Amino acid sequence: MSVTLTDISQALGLSVSTVSKALNGYRDVAPETRDRVLSMAQAMGYHPNTAARNLRRQRTDKIGLLLNTPIMDINDYLVEVMAGSALAAEQLGYNLVLYTNATDRSEALLRLCRTREVDGVLLIWTHVPDTAIDLLQSEGVPAVVFGRRVDHPTASYVAPDNYAGMRALMDHLLGLGHRRIGFFGRPALRTTHEDRLAAYQDALAQAGIPFDPDLVVTTRLEPNSGYLAMQRLLDLPEPPSAVFAFHDGLALQAIRAAAERGLRIPQDVAVAGFDGWRSGLFANPPMTTVQLPLREMGQRAVSILLERIEHPDLPPVREIFPVELVVRASTAGDV
Amino acid sequence: MSVTLTDISQALGLSVSTVSKALNGYRDVAPETRDRVLSMAQAMGYHPNTAARNLRRQRTDKIGLLLNTPIMDINDYLVEVMAGSALAAEQLGYNLVLYTNATDRSEALLRLCRTREVDGVLLIWTHVPDTAIDLLQSEGVPAVVFGRRVDHPTASYVAPDNYAGMRALMDHLLGLGHRRIGFFGRPALRTTHEDRLAAYQDALAQAGIPFDPDLVVTTRLEPNSGYLAMQRLLDLPEPPSAVFAFHDGLALQAIRAAAERGLRIPQDVAVAGFDGWRSGLFANPPMTTVQLPLREMGQRAVSILLERIEHPDLPPVREIFPVELVVRASTAGDV
DNA sequence: AGGTACCACGAAATCGATTTCGTGTCAAGG
DNA sequence: CCTTGACACGAAATCGATTTCGTGGTACCT
């Protein structure tokens, strides 16, 4: 069995109250007594029982990271967000708990909220259903949505500037002379998809290029969705000379599909991604992408969440982060 | 505030004991009473307080997944293990908590053990220091080491058959006619490194090829360690015609280094990895590798751990899993 | 009738730490 | 000499759920 406060108090002939206060830095403990308690605790290997402490303090010092994908679909994007969040949480004295369940997720969300397992949640739900937001708000659970805009009046979120990023990428591709540009969409991601598609269409319009619906294909959360999408585009009677993939993971698959047909990249077909996955740097050829400041966004999301835990009545915070076009060899061979 | 047992008991004019028993399926509750309790709990939105329940039951129904890398170094290998573990844990009624802290990890380990935050730990520590094992054993914390052999007499582990996998890979490369084969080592991974290196040397010896120390380079946990290692090998006066990278992540970097020099793969230099990363499949060209059954190993590790939680005195379990050579275009261009 | 056996429920202890409140001691100040 | 107040400590309530034990009541058997 573990060492408890009672054990220490008995060993020293003190009361549990005094021992607890000594360990927690209360002022009404004699310095000499404090020293005795501290060294005895050290000697006996005491560590406070988490459950007991949580129960009494009515808080857990934990925040939940809720992903909307199965664990096996954790990717570069999520890892960066997790890393940023973990860093901020650690600095601010909180622990991060990862929740990503295989089956039903709304059930998990409910449990988290109501069993008070965590003090607040960070939703890395790129397609958060509005019902979940409503639920959280009505339960009074502090929450921040990561990665997309949300309309709910009291919800906070942190999101990238998808429109600006997509415009920058389109300007780059158009500047290289491409006029038929494929677009891997992801309608399930809602506002993210809408923003990027809007930027795509606006850029075409501004360049005087008619919009061709055949160049827009839909991808899903499947291991080879990008591979299939690329095949479809390449099978068109008039295939594109450049392709935009909704994220770099899809772009890597697109490269493979092109390579299998013996197409050279970027001479025969240019490929660009989005989000700035680390593995895009080590792709062959290295991937042009739009870099999101995911690490910083993750940190910021956590600090917003913690403010909200301390002060539940604060007004919501919405932040849009600037993004950066990174040009590499998959579109511009000589860079 | 949340709904508690007391709230329900007062609403129904019952005692907390009866309410608790009704919810927990005890037999000494009248069917009619049970129904009343259940529907009232439903109506009031009751969910048991985790801290209180953990405190009383002296268990958390959680197991800790302890990684020895910062969160940002989560990769395909770890994701597969996590996915397998999560699946098994969920099926067996346990939650998985991910621990990977940025700074000091032995401190985290200690806290986990002693504060009873989890019922047991799965150590995905590819280079578990023996002191950590000793610590766990002396604290009596149920634990299973994932990914490498461990010598400690009472420690359980689950590991791949590195030697056999490496031999199979070498036989493949030697069969293609390669006689100068580079080897990316990773001495920090101890037994894993030793086993693979031994297989490398044994295979060479059996083929009558002298061992050349210049072909063995060391890699570390750095974002571009494989890239640098490949450059070193390619700079040799007599560069290798094939290269083995310690894992597929390094192999991807090696491909990039080769591609930057205009070398064709596998015609000018063949590249093979290990561990069977998913992204190796979408590499350009797709990567030859040794596939580890990580998902199954993760599941098995969890089930071993849970057995040990239920019955702490069981003898240790050590399991070595068979691996499979997967040949792709990075070594055999026409496959 | 008396005893046994269940049945359905409540009282109360318990898990381990935190925190409020109270108490005795001693020194300083009027 | 008495009061005031700081000081150092202990008693006890508390957080919310679980679980043991006990108690009336009813049915059944001899």
XYZ file of C-alpha atoms (C1' of nucleotides) in Angstrom:
730
model
C 0.000 0.000 0.000
C 1.070 3.544 -0.546
C 2.217 5.959 2.127
C -0.531 8.292 3.316
C -0.667 11.459 5.325
C -1.789 9.425 8.304
C 1.328 7.293 8.104
C 3.529 10.352 8.255
C 1.558 11.950 11.061
C 1.821 8.809 13.160
C 5.500 8.433 12.510
C 6.054 11.978 13.739
C 3.430 12.216 16.458
C 1.661 15.039 14.650
C -1.835 15.422 13.284
C -2.722 14.918 9.677
C -3.754 18.557 9.476
C -0.340 19.772 10.431
C 1.375 17.409 8.062
C -0.847 18.460 5.219
C -0.289 22.097 5.965
C 3.443 21.653 6.191
C 3.491 19.992 2.791
C 1.264 22.616 1.237
C 3.193 25.608 2.467
C 0.738 27.034 4.956
C 2.184 29.667 7.236
C 0.976 28.335 10.560
C 3.576 25.630 10.831
C 6.811 26.063 12.766
C 9.849 25.986 10.485
C 11.364 23.169 12.463
C 8.184 21.117 12.233
C 7.988 21.743 8.519
C 11.487 20.430 8.053
C 10.706 17.315 10.022
C 7.613 16.674 7.937
C 9.365 17.303 4.662
C 12.245 15.004 5.366
C 9.991 12.291 6.739
C 7.781 12.503 3.672
C 10.867 12.223 1.525
C 12.171 9.296 3.522
C 8.921 7.396 3.449
C 8.376 8.068 -0.236
C 5.124 9.933 0.171
C 3.127 11.126 -2.794
C -0.403 12.437 -2.422
C -3.207 10.245 -3.665
C -4.597 11.817 -6.789
C -8.170 10.695 -6.340
C -8.392 12.005 -2.789
C -6.867 15.300 -3.712
C -9.085 15.739 -6.737
C -12.160 14.911 -4.744
C -11.420 17.443 -2.082
C -10.182 20.224 -4.324
C -12.934 19.748 -6.857
C -10.482 19.988 -9.699
C -8.089 17.694 -11.465
C -5.500 19.999 -13.003
C -6.024 18.075 -16.192
C -7.369 19.107 -19.529
C -8.724 16.706 -22.095
C -7.553 16.681 -25.673
C -10.443 15.352 -27.656
C -9.668 14.153 -31.160
C -12.376 13.292 -33.622
C -10.375 10.592 -35.315
C -9.421 7.108 -34.273
C -5.985 6.921 -32.728
C -4.544 5.238 -35.788
C -5.249 8.360 -37.822
C -3.050 10.569 -35.725
C -0.892 12.427 -38.206
C 1.639 15.212 -38.474
C -1.048 17.829 -38.054
C -2.356 16.384 -34.832
C 1.087 15.704 -33.482
C 2.063 19.326 -33.869
C -1.065 20.495 -32.144
C -0.532 18.003 -29.361
C 3.051 19.109 -28.924
C 2.069 22.745 -28.644
C -0.736 22.025 -26.230
C 1.419 19.787 -24.099
C 4.077 22.439 -23.824
C 1.650 25.126 -22.728
C -0.151 22.794 -20.350
C 3.057 21.727 -18.716
C 4.234 25.279 -18.232
C 0.941 26.221 -16.642
C 0.847 23.266 -14.286
C -1.727 21.161 -16.072
C -1.669 17.641 -17.408
C -2.926 16.698 -20.785
C -5.107 13.659 -21.262
C -5.680 12.308 -24.718
C -9.136 11.060 -25.593
C -9.644 9.390 -28.890
C -11.982 6.512 -28.828
C -12.614 3.924 -31.404
C -16.364 3.818 -31.215
C -18.846 6.464 -30.140
C -17.395 9.856 -29.425
C -20.343 11.868 -28.218
C -20.674 9.388 -25.392
C -17.056 9.995 -24.460
C -17.614 13.696 -24.528
C -20.524 13.396 -22.175
C -18.614 11.292 -19.744
C -15.727 13.677 -19.707
C -17.936 16.593 -18.940
C -20.066 15.058 -16.317
C -17.713 12.848 -14.442
C -15.372 15.771 -13.977
C -12.423 13.808 -15.152
C -10.895 16.944 -16.550
C -11.293 20.619 -15.831
C -11.847 21.539 -19.451
C -11.568 20.209 -22.987
C -9.774 21.149 -26.150
C -11.712 19.941 -29.150
C -9.482 19.100 -32.063
C -12.585 18.422 -34.003
C -12.196 19.686 -37.448
C -15.852 19.004 -37.985
C -17.359 19.624 -34.603
C -21.061 19.026 -34.744
C -22.912 21.994 -33.371
C -24.864 19.737 -31.041
C -21.644 18.899 -29.228
C -20.911 22.587 -28.763
C -24.380 23.172 -27.432
C -23.970 20.307 -25.040
C -20.705 21.602 -23.683
C -22.037 25.074 -23.235
C -25.150 23.909 -21.455
C -23.127 21.685 -19.148
C -20.911 24.626 -18.375
C -17.743 22.759 -19.273
C -14.919 25.076 -20.304
C -13.989 24.273 -23.878
C -12.058 25.600 -26.828
C -12.429 24.419 -30.404
C -9.240 23.975 -32.353
C -8.879 24.217 -36.094
C -12.095 25.668 -37.410
C -14.440 28.553 -37.056
C -17.566 27.888 -35.032
C -20.707 29.936 -35.043
C -21.976 29.300 -31.532
C -22.244 32.643 -29.688
C -20.395 31.575 -26.547
C -17.828 29.195 -28.053
C -14.135 30.045 -28.272
C -11.931 28.846 -31.081
C -8.519 29.046 -32.671
C -8.227 28.592 -36.424
C -5.873 29.212 -39.362
C -6.494 31.711 -42.113
C -7.492 29.192 -44.731
C -8.645 31.710 -47.272
C -5.438 33.725 -47.296
C -3.300 30.601 -47.405
C -5.191 29.182 -50.328
C -5.021 32.460 -52.187
C -1.261 32.590 -51.749
C -0.921 29.043 -53.004
C -3.117 29.733 -56.028
C -1.187 32.865 -56.884
C 1.967 30.779 -56.808
C 0.561 28.091 -59.096
C -1.020 30.583 -61.472
C 2.239 32.489 -61.505
C 3.967 29.358 -62.738
C 1.594 29.328 -65.672
C -0.791 26.585 -64.578
C -4.302 27.012 -65.884
C -5.828 23.616 -65.085
C -5.455 23.095 -61.374
C -7.007 20.111 -59.604
C -8.596 20.542 -56.193
C -8.865 17.758 -53.605
C -11.760 18.841 -51.403
C -12.888 17.581 -48.029
C -16.481 18.694 -47.562
C -16.734 16.942 -44.201
C -14.476 19.626 -42.794
C -17.122 22.265 -43.409
C -15.877 25.807 -42.990
C -12.313 24.756 -43.689
C -13.348 23.253 -46.980
C -15.594 26.157 -47.824
C -12.917 28.759 -47.193
C -10.313 27.014 -49.284
C -12.689 26.296 -52.106
C -13.838 29.908 -52.124
C -10.245 31.094 -52.363
C -9.644 28.626 -55.182
C -12.600 29.884 -57.148
C -11.892 33.545 -56.453
C -8.309 33.147 -57.625
C -9.420 31.466 -60.822
C -11.984 34.133 -61.454
C -9.481 36.875 -60.932
C -7.140 35.178 -63.394
C -9.958 34.908 -65.906
C -9.989 31.109 -65.838
C -13.388 29.430 -65.953
C -14.200 27.087 -63.072
C -14.308 23.435 -64.121
C -16.214 21.210 -61.670
C -14.457 18.135 -63.025
C -11.251 19.340 -61.440
C -12.759 19.243 -57.963
C -12.724 15.815 -56.324
C -13.835 14.760 -52.874
C -11.596 12.984 -50.367
C -12.493 11.183 -47.173
C -10.821 9.863 -44.071
C -9.447 6.731 -45.661
C -5.873 5.533 -45.888
C -5.682 5.865 -49.668
C -8.204 8.569 -50.378
C -5.608 10.896 -51.895
C -4.267 8.131 -54.092
C -7.703 7.476 -55.536
C -8.446 11.162 -55.992
C -5.252 11.635 -57.965
C -6.062 8.692 -60.187
C -9.411 10.186 -60.977
C -7.888 13.503 -61.982
C -5.207 11.889 -64.092
C -7.844 9.837 -65.871
C -9.627 12.965 -67.082
C -9.575 13.538 -70.814
C -7.833 16.795 -70.077
C -5.875 16.195 -66.873
C -4.629 19.064 -64.712
C -1.057 20.329 -64.866
C -1.084 21.057 -61.147
C -2.969 19.598 -58.219
C -3.843 20.962 -54.818
C -4.369 18.347 -52.083
C -6.386 19.213 -49.028
C -3.489 18.322 -46.765
C 0.037 17.102 -47.186
C -0.867 13.536 -46.294
C -3.119 13.413 -49.331
C -0.462 15.135 -51.405
C 2.025 12.376 -50.599
C -0.456 9.848 -51.881
C -0.990 11.926 -54.984
C 2.725 11.887 -55.675
C 2.721 8.144 -55.473
C -0.174 7.850 -57.889
C 1.619 10.132 -60.352
C 4.934 8.336 -59.945
C 3.322 4.988 -60.645
C 2.268 6.309 -64.038
C 5.776 7.424 -64.732
C 4.898 11.103 -64.456
C 7.658 13.426 -63.317
C 6.979 15.946 -60.603
C 6.713 18.845 -61.120
C 7.494 18.742 -64.850
C 4.512 16.604 -65.826
C 2.288 17.480 -62.926
C 2.900 19.807 -60.006
C 1.582 18.854 -56.584
C 0.957 21.114 -53.609
C -0.416 20.348 -50.173
C -1.637 22.291 -47.183
C -1.057 22.380 -43.420
C 2.735 22.007 -43.499
C 3.255 18.388 -42.480
C 6.752 17.618 -41.421
C 6.915 14.583 -43.664
C 6.271 16.859 -46.640
C 9.809 18.092 -46.203
C 11.138 14.583 -46.687
C 8.894 13.718 -49.579
C 10.359 12.979 -52.966
C 10.296 15.619 -54.243
C 9.877 17.866 -51.192
C 6.374 19.259 -50.966
C 5.130 22.754 -51.556
C 2.637 23.552 -48.829
C 0.989 26.198 -46.708
C 2.539 26.133 -43.275
C 0.147 26.534 -40.351
C 1.631 27.661 -37.030
C 0.141 24.610 -35.337
C 2.499 24.585 -32.411
C 1.732 28.171 -31.513
C -1.956 27.658 -32.107
C -1.956 24.689 -29.778
C -0.254 26.691 -27.081
C -2.635 29.568 -27.511
C -5.659 27.287 -27.424
C -4.551 25.876 -24.102
C -3.901 29.249 -22.573
C -7.339 30.424 -23.683
C -8.850 27.312 -22.163
C -7.103 27.786 -18.859
C -8.245 31.380 -18.632
C -11.747 30.085 -19.113
C -11.331 27.466 -16.420
C -10.204 30.084 -13.937
C -12.839 32.581 -14.998
C -15.808 30.757 -16.508
C -17.676 33.939 -17.302
C -15.138 35.495 -19.621
C -16.447 36.342 -23.081
C -15.450 33.921 -25.858
C -12.191 34.350 -27.733
C -11.883 33.779 -31.468
C -8.495 33.906 -33.071
C -7.458 33.470 -36.680
C -3.768 32.759 -37.201
C -1.775 33.862 -40.251
C -0.275 31.141 -42.446
C 2.730 31.001 -44.722
C 3.290 29.651 -48.217
C 6.344 27.386 -48.412
C 7.517 26.679 -51.940
C 9.474 23.492 -52.541
C 10.388 21.266 -55.448
C 7.017 19.582 -55.946
C 5.817 22.691 -57.753
C 9.001 24.556 -58.560
C 11.600 22.011 -59.545
C 14.621 24.255 -59.308
C 14.088 25.642 -55.810
C -22.627 21.852 -9.818
C -23.025 18.298 -10.867
C -25.731 15.902 -9.812
C -24.673 13.598 -6.977
C -26.044 10.449 -5.443
C -27.409 12.528 -2.585
C -29.412 14.634 -5.007
C -31.049 11.567 -6.442
C -31.706 10.017 -3.051
C -33.407 13.162 -1.802
C -35.489 13.499 -4.914
C -36.788 9.970 -4.407
C -36.908 9.784 -0.621
C -34.405 6.947 -0.575
C -30.996 6.577 0.995
C -27.766 7.039 -0.909
C -26.885 3.429 -0.256
C -29.963 2.183 -2.014
C -29.462 4.508 -4.921
C -25.858 3.447 -5.296
C -26.788 -0.187 -5.132
C -29.543 0.229 -7.659
C -27.128 1.847 -10.084
C -24.455 -0.755 -9.528
C -26.676 -3.746 -10.040
C -26.779 -5.131 -6.525
C -29.401 -7.770 -5.962
C -30.937 -6.405 -2.797
C -32.956 -3.705 -4.487
C -36.577 -4.173 -5.474
C -37.097 -4.139 -9.223
C -39.583 -1.316 -8.957
C -37.174 0.772 -6.866
C -34.382 0.135 -9.307
C -36.476 1.402 -12.154
C -37.355 4.544 -10.267
C -33.697 5.185 -9.505
C -32.557 4.523 -13.023
C -35.048 6.801 -14.647
C -34.471 9.535 -12.104
C -30.726 9.323 -12.646
C -31.320 9.559 -16.352
C -33.653 12.493 -15.955
C -31.333 14.436 -13.693
C -28.319 13.721 -15.847
C -26.356 11.888 -13.206
C -22.834 10.681 -13.804
C -20.655 9.365 -10.994
C -17.799 11.562 -9.869
C -14.596 9.938 -11.010
C -12.434 11.114 -8.141
C -14.829 9.874 -5.501
C -15.255 6.541 -7.191
C -11.525 6.075 -7.685
C -10.832 6.968 -4.092
C -13.267 4.484 -2.735
C -12.518 1.630 -5.119
C -8.768 2.082 -4.918
C -8.460 1.772 -8.640
C -8.835 4.004 -11.627
C -9.548 1.648 -14.507
C -6.874 3.527 -16.385
C -3.540 2.422 -17.696
C -0.747 4.801 -18.544
C 1.038 4.739 -21.860
C 4.485 6.058 -21.179
C 6.492 7.177 -24.170
C 10.129 8.022 -23.912
C 10.008 10.658 -26.601
C 8.630 14.168 -26.637
C 5.158 14.356 -28.080
C 6.409 15.924 -31.263
C 8.324 12.768 -32.073
C 5.275 10.585 -32.176
C 5.565 8.657 -35.394
C 3.982 5.856 -37.363
C 5.510 3.263 -35.087
C 4.085 4.789 -31.953
C 0.739 5.476 -33.514
C 0.316 1.835 -34.419
C 1.211 0.724 -30.927
C -1.156 3.259 -29.453
C -3.944 2.136 -31.733
C -3.492 -1.483 -30.740
C -3.307 -0.677 -27.059
C -6.324 1.577 -27.197
C -8.363 -1.108 -28.872
C -7.508 -3.741 -26.299
C -7.972 -1.341 -23.411
C -11.364 -0.280 -24.623
C -12.541 -3.830 -25.064
C -11.442 -4.710 -21.560
C -13.024 -1.691 -19.928
C -9.944 0.385 -19.349
C -8.995 3.884 -20.372
C -5.693 4.775 -21.843
C -3.828 7.825 -20.661
C -0.908 9.108 -22.656
C 2.107 10.371 -20.779
C 4.846 11.996 -22.702
C 6.318 14.982 -21.079
C 8.643 17.472 -22.508
C 11.137 17.613 -19.698
C 12.031 15.047 -17.086
C 10.541 11.633 -17.514
C 11.730 9.680 -14.515
C 9.929 12.190 -12.367
C 6.759 11.550 -14.326
C 7.166 7.850 -13.884
C 7.498 8.221 -10.153
C 4.429 10.358 -9.904
C 2.406 7.936 -11.897
C 3.359 5.061 -9.704
C 2.966 6.658 -6.387
C 0.013 8.894 -6.836
C -1.980 5.947 -8.166
C -3.159 7.884 -11.117
C -3.236 4.702 -13.124
C -3.499 1.039 -12.273
C -0.511 0.058 -14.365
C 1.847 1.302 -17.021
C 2.883 0.283 -20.480
C 6.411 1.452 -21.177
C 6.981 2.204 -24.823
C 10.535 2.884 -23.914
C 12.740 1.561 -26.575
C 15.672 2.252 -24.324
C 14.244 1.708 -20.888
C 16.936 2.353 -18.322
C 17.208 -0.562 -15.956
C 16.876 1.767 -12.993
C 13.340 2.587 -14.095
C 12.473 -1.079 -14.217
C 13.906 -1.602 -10.771
C 11.901 1.302 -9.495
C 8.664 -0.011 -10.882
C 9.239 -3.453 -9.534
C 10.107 -2.219 -6.073
C 7.058 0.027 -6.000
C 4.948 -2.916 -7.010
C 3.427 -1.115 -9.959
C 2.189 -3.468 -12.646
C 4.143 -2.753 -15.806
C 4.928 -4.162 -19.219
C 7.778 -3.032 -21.421
C 6.981 -2.677 -25.091
C 9.436 -3.004 -27.918
C 12.594 -4.460 -26.498
C 13.945 -7.309 -24.478
C 14.663 -6.555 -20.843
C 16.825 -8.565 -18.523
C 15.164 -7.833 -15.211
C 14.014 -11.125 -13.641
C 10.462 -10.009 -12.860
C 9.782 -7.699 -15.786
C 7.395 -8.602 -18.585
C 7.900 -7.478 -22.145
C 6.683 -7.754 -25.706
C 9.195 -7.378 -28.511
C 9.685 -8.095 -32.219
C 12.085 -10.658 -33.603
C 14.695 -8.190 -34.745
C 17.289 -10.750 -35.595
C 15.084 -12.794 -37.881
C 13.721 -9.691 -39.592
C 17.155 -8.336 -40.263
C 18.360 -11.636 -41.592
C 15.437 -11.805 -43.997
C 16.145 -8.286 -45.192
C 19.835 -9.020 -45.670
C 19.084 -12.202 -47.563
C 16.876 -10.152 -49.863
C 19.551 -7.516 -50.491
C 22.322 -10.041 -50.912
C 20.103 -12.003 -53.260
C 19.816 -8.900 -55.443
C 23.567 -8.933 -55.734
C 24.453 -6.128 -53.347
C 27.817 -6.553 -51.686
C 28.326 -3.125 -50.125
C 25.378 -2.502 -47.830
C 25.213 0.530 -45.574
C 23.814 0.202 -42.054
C 22.167 3.033 -40.135
C 22.575 2.043 -36.507
C 20.920 3.406 -33.391
C 23.058 2.328 -30.440
C 20.812 4.169 -27.992
C 18.200 1.501 -28.586
C 20.450 -1.110 -27.033
C 19.248 -4.661 -27.549
C 17.305 -3.675 -30.639
C 20.421 -2.234 -32.197
C 22.541 -5.129 -31.082
C 20.210 -7.747 -32.522
C 19.944 -6.080 -35.892
C 23.638 -5.418 -36.144
C 24.413 -8.996 -35.227
C 22.089 -10.225 -37.970
C 23.729 -7.841 -40.418
C 27.178 -9.114 -39.592
C 26.151 -12.744 -39.527
C 24.532 -12.429 -42.942
C 27.642 -10.808 -44.379
C 29.851 -13.470 -42.888
C 27.709 -16.220 -44.265
C 27.887 -14.630 -47.706
C 31.648 -14.394 -47.412
C 31.663 -10.586 -47.445
C 34.110 -8.869 -45.095
C 32.621 -6.455 -42.585
C 33.492 -2.832 -43.337
C 33.039 -0.523 -40.302
C 32.847 2.513 -42.572
C 29.476 1.299 -43.781
C 28.000 1.491 -40.288
C 26.829 4.967 -39.269
C 25.114 6.112 -36.115
C 21.770 7.912 -36.039
C 20.106 9.803 -33.245
C 16.709 11.177 -32.339
C 16.953 14.262 -34.511
C 14.665 15.413 -37.288
C 17.271 14.973 -40.022
C 19.492 12.287 -38.624
C 18.781 9.915 -41.485
C 19.469 12.598 -44.038
C 22.895 13.260 -42.567
C 23.686 9.567 -42.247
C 22.914 9.025 -45.915
C 25.111 11.912 -46.929
C 27.987 10.437 -45.017
C 27.619 7.076 -46.718
C 27.304 8.625 -50.167
C 30.468 10.633 -49.531
C 32.517 7.506 -48.996
C 35.190 6.833 -51.603
C 33.422 3.575 -52.282
C 29.737 4.250 -51.499
C 27.269 1.417 -50.821
C 24.905 0.129 -53.481
C 22.233 -0.514 -50.883
C 21.421 1.037 -47.554
C 19.534 -0.241 -44.533
C 17.980 2.436 -42.331
C 17.137 1.671 -38.735
C 13.506 2.572 -39.285
C 11.391 3.770 -42.167
C 11.422 7.363 -40.999
C 15.172 7.436 -41.451
C 14.810 5.644 -44.757
C 12.544 8.394 -46.075
C 15.204 10.911 -45.227
C 17.799 8.772 -46.918
C 15.740 8.748 -50.093
C 15.627 12.508 -50.024
C 19.389 12.761 -49.637
C 19.901 10.410 -52.552
C 17.337 12.172 -54.715
C 19.011 15.512 -54.110
C 22.161 14.122 -55.660
C 20.233 12.923 -58.667
C 20.581 9.284 -57.740
C 17.839 6.958 -58.901
C 16.325 4.513 -56.476
C 16.847 1.603 -56.573
C 18.994 1.609 -59.702
C 21.794 3.747 -58.276
C 21.223 2.972 -54.636
C 18.660 0.715 -53.013
C 17.113 1.775 -49.718
C 15.362 -0.402 -47.164
C 13.844 0.458 -43.813
C 12.483 -1.407 -40.828
C 9.372 -1.438 -38.652
C 6.813 -1.074 -41.452
C 5.748 2.549 -41.216
C 2.578 3.302 -43.050
C 4.121 6.284 -44.783
C 6.703 3.947 -46.301
C 3.930 2.697 -48.515
C 3.404 6.180 -49.911
C 7.050 6.987 -50.278
C 8.483 7.641 -53.716
C 9.421 4.978 -54.478
C 7.471 2.810 -52.021
C 9.723 1.453 -49.304
C 10.976 -2.045 -48.722
C 10.712 -2.743 -45.024
C 10.296 -5.322 -42.296
C 6.752 -5.193 -41.056
C 6.274 -5.518 -37.310
C 2.842 -6.578 -36.067
C 2.656 -3.478 -33.906
C -1.082 -3.411 -33.590
C -1.224 -6.971 -32.338
C 1.766 -6.433 -30.097
C 0.088 -3.413 -28.548
C -3.047 -5.382 -27.887
C -1.122 -8.237 -26.387
C 0.908 -5.919 -24.181
C -2.243 -4.444 -22.741
C -3.806 -7.801 -22.078
C -0.653 -8.958 -20.331
C -0.675 -5.799 -18.268
C -4.278 -6.236 -17.243
C -3.663 -9.808 -16.174
C -0.888 -8.491 -14.003
C -3.112 -5.822 -12.501
C -5.686 -8.411 -11.551
C -3.110 -10.891 -10.317
C 0.042 -9.063 -9.255
C 1.898 -12.222 -8.376
C 1.804 -13.853 -11.772
C 5.209 -14.749 -13.192
C 6.540 -12.394 -15.866
C 5.625 -12.915 -19.516
C 8.090 -12.421 -22.320
C 6.911 -12.616 -25.894
C 8.815 -12.271 -29.135
C 6.657 -11.632 -32.171
C 7.472 -12.817 -35.683
C 8.037 -10.155 -38.341
C 7.608 -10.093 -42.084
C 9.770 -8.818 -44.921
C 7.828 -6.597 -47.316
C 9.569 -5.993 -50.629
C 8.689 -2.830 -52.522
C 10.175 -0.691 -55.253
C 12.884 0.997 -53.207
C 14.990 -2.136 -53.477
C 13.350 -4.064 -56.290
C 12.333 -1.587 -58.942
C 10.082 -3.830 -60.899
C 7.917 -5.157 -58.081
C -45.845 -21.225 17.832
C -41.091 -20.837 17.060
C -37.384 -20.714 14.243
C -35.086 -20.018 9.776
C -34.406 -17.631 5.706
C -34.701 -14.308 2.792
C -35.981 -9.488 1.202
C -35.553 -4.542 0.720
C -33.717 -0.966 2.631
C -30.935 2.437 5.760
C -27.067 3.815 8.917
C -22.563 4.439 9.052
C -17.712 3.562 8.097
C -14.466 4.223 4.674
C -11.113 5.898 0.962
C -7.043 10.173 1.657
C -6.370 14.786 1.402
C -7.818 19.710 2.274
C -9.492 23.382 4.944
C -12.075 25.731 8.479
C -12.394 26.573 13.041
C -11.042 26.258 17.648
C -7.631 26.018 21.532
C -3.742 26.453 24.454
C 0.718 28.947 24.984
C 3.505 32.726 25.301
C 5.035 37.467 24.730
C 4.135 42.287 24.319
C 1.519 46.289 25.707
C -1.558 49.110 28.702
C -2.375 42.123 36.504
C -5.131 41.721 32.563
C -5.765 41.975 27.683
C -4.574 41.372 22.980
C -2.665 39.036 19.453
C 0.408 36.203 17.060
C 1.784 31.521 16.888
C 1.685 26.437 16.347
C -1.009 22.890 16.364
C -5.234 19.590 16.532
C -10.246 18.240 15.930
C -13.478 17.645 12.773
C -16.144 18.519 8.607
C -15.939 17.809 3.899
C -15.612 16.100 -1.048
C -18.968 11.765 -3.430
C -19.279 7.124 -4.002
C -18.879 2.217 -2.284
C -19.637 -1.410 0.841
C -20.366 -3.693 5.198
C -23.412 -4.449 8.607
C -27.696 -4.281 10.770
C -32.849 -4.165 11.042
C -37.652 -4.582 10.516
C -40.813 -7.298 7.828
C -42.675 -11.272 5.459
C -42.903 -16.087 4.049
C -41.938 -20.725 4.783
C -41.004 -24.964 7.184
C -41.276 -28.081 11.090
